[in-house]
Amino acid sequence: QVHLVESGGGLVQPGGSLRLSCEGSGMSFGIATMSWYRRAPGKERELVATLYRGGSTTYSDSVKGRFTISRDNANNTVYLQMNRLKPEDTAVYYCRAVRISEYWGQGTQVTVSS
């Protein structure tokens, strides 16, 4: 059974940084496509970043240049480094793994506010 657990969210001031983690069990992240999504209050779910098996990455225009997705295969963990955070980055962030089937974590809240 596959489980994804996100952590690292919290309250941060505008311009600050956070690093989210997504730790998995039951699946090797090294052979999966990993993504981070977010859902802000009253908005649709948004794809933020994707890390493909071969190592290539894609980002939404809203976070490009500020966020970085990476993977630690030894610890089966995917990260989302978020820099220069803005109030509009406030959302619940979810980790998603795709390998034949898709799996989601429970989400972690990120609040950017002064």
Short mmCIF file of C-alpha atoms in Angstrom, two decimals:
data_model
loop_
_atom_site.label_atom_id
_atom_site.label_comp_id
_atom_site.label_asym_id
_atom_site.label_seq_id
_atom_site.Cartn_x
_atom_site.Cartn_y
_atom_site.Cartn_z
CA GLN A 1 0.00 0.00 0.00
CA VAL A 2 1.32 3.40 -1.00
CA HIS A 3 1.37 6.28 1.47
CA LEU A 4 2.51 9.83 0.91
CA VAL A 5 3.01 12.18 3.84
CA GLU A 6 3.71 15.87 3.36
CA SER A 7 5.35 18.07 5.96
CA GLY A 8 7.11 21.39 6.26
CA GLY A 9 4.21 23.78 5.89
CA GLY A 10 3.59 26.69 8.21
CA LEU A 11 3.31 30.44 8.55
CA VAL A 12 5.98 32.57 6.87
CA GLN A 13 6.33 36.26 6.09
CA PRO A 14 6.33 37.53 2.51
CA GLY A 15 9.77 37.10 1.01
CA GLY A 16 10.56 34.15 3.23
CA SER A 17 11.27 30.52 2.41
CA LEU A 18 9.91 27.10 3.25
CA ARG A 19 10.85 23.60 2.22
CA LEU A 20 8.08 21.05 1.88
CA SER A 21 8.79 17.34 2.08
CA CYS A 22 6.81 14.40 0.74
CA GLU A 23 7.91 11.09 2.20
CA GLY A 24 6.65 7.94 0.58
CA SER A 25 6.28 4.29 1.38
CA GLY A 26 5.14 1.38 -0.74
CA MET A 27 6.56 2.87 -3.92
CA SER A 28 9.96 3.91 -5.18
CA PHE A 29 9.87 7.60 -6.05
CA GLY A 30 12.75 7.03 -8.41
CA ILE A 31 10.46 5.35 -10.93
CA ALA A 32 7.48 7.63 -10.49
CA THR A 33 6.51 11.02 -11.79
CA MET A 34 6.25 13.30 -8.79
CA SER A 35 4.28 16.52 -8.61
CA TRP A 36 3.30 19.22 -6.17
CA TYR A 37 -0.16 20.77 -6.42
CA ARG A 38 -1.83 23.43 -4.35
CA ARG A 39 -5.35 24.60 -3.64
CA ALA A 40 -5.98 28.08 -2.39
CA PRO A 41 -9.28 29.01 -0.70
CA GLY A 42 -11.99 29.46 -3.30
CA LYS A 43 -9.74 28.46 -6.19
CA GLU A 44 -9.19 25.43 -8.39
CA ARG A 45 -6.38 23.02 -7.69
CA GLU A 46 -3.20 24.16 -9.43
CA LEU A 47 -0.25 22.12 -10.65
CA VAL A 48 2.85 23.78 -9.22
CA ALA A 49 5.80 21.58 -10.20
CA THR A 50 6.56 18.19 -11.72
CA LEU A 51 9.68 16.03 -11.57
CA TYR A 52 9.84 13.30 -14.21
CA ARG A 53 11.64 9.99 -13.94
CA GLY A 54 14.44 11.17 -16.18
CA GLY A 55 15.04 14.18 -13.97
CA SER A 56 13.46 16.92 -16.05
CA THR A 57 11.22 19.42 -14.30
CA THR A 58 8.38 21.77 -15.16
CA TYR A 59 6.88 24.63 -13.19
CA SER A 60 3.82 26.80 -13.36
CA ASP A 61 4.48 30.33 -14.50
CA SER A 62 3.40 31.63 -11.11
CA VAL A 63 6.28 29.89 -9.29
CA LYS A 64 8.97 29.59 -11.97
CA GLY A 65 12.26 30.94 -10.71
CA ARG A 66 11.14 30.82 -7.07
CA PHE A 67 10.30 27.15 -6.42
CA THR A 68 12.45 24.08 -6.97
CA ILE A 69 11.33 20.46 -6.95
CA SER A 70 13.88 17.77 -6.16
CA ARG A 71 14.10 14.15 -5.13
CA ASP A 72 16.15 12.08 -2.68
CA ASN A 73 15.86 8.53 -3.93
CA ALA A 74 17.75 7.06 -0.98
CA ASN A 75 15.15 8.43 1.43
CA ASN A 76 12.20 8.16 -0.98
CA THR A 77 11.41 11.81 -0.42
CA VAL A 78 10.47 14.64 -2.76
CA TYR A 79 11.00 18.25 -1.80
CA LEU A 80 9.60 21.58 -2.84
CA GLN A 81 11.91 24.45 -1.98
CA MET A 82 9.90 27.66 -1.98
CA ASN A 83 11.73 30.98 -1.97
CA ARG A 84 10.57 34.60 -2.17
CA LEU A 85 7.14 33.56 -1.00
CA LYS A 86 4.15 35.78 -1.72
CA PRO A 87 0.75 36.02 -0.04
CA GLU A 88 -0.78 34.47 -3.15
CA ASP A 89 1.25 31.32 -2.49
CA THR A 90 -1.00 30.66 0.51
CA ALA A 91 -2.65 27.28 -0.06
CA VAL A 92 -2.76 23.67 0.96
CA TYR A 93 0.06 21.89 -0.88
CA TYR A 94 -0.31 18.29 -1.98
CA CYS A 95 2.17 15.73 -3.20
CA ARG A 96 1.18 13.39 -6.04
CA ALA A 97 2.95 10.28 -7.32
CA VAL A 98 2.11 8.57 -10.59
CA ARG A 99 3.31 5.11 -11.45
CA ILE A 100 0.54 3.28 -13.32
CA SER A 101 -1.85 4.58 -10.63
CA GLU A 102 -1.84 7.93 -8.89
CA TYR A 103 -1.42 8.55 -5.19
CA TRP A 104 -1.93 11.67 -3.10
CA GLY A 105 -0.83 12.87 0.27
CA GLN A 106 -3.08 14.56 2.81
CA GLY A 107 -1.67 18.04 2.22
CA THR A 108 0.21 20.61 4.26
CA GLN A 109 -0.90 24.20 4.85
CA VAL A 110 1.32 27.07 3.75
CA THR A 111 0.34 30.56 4.86
CA VAL A 112 2.26 33.61 3.68
CA SER A 113 1.32 36.64 5.70
CA SER A 114 2.85 39.50 7.64
#
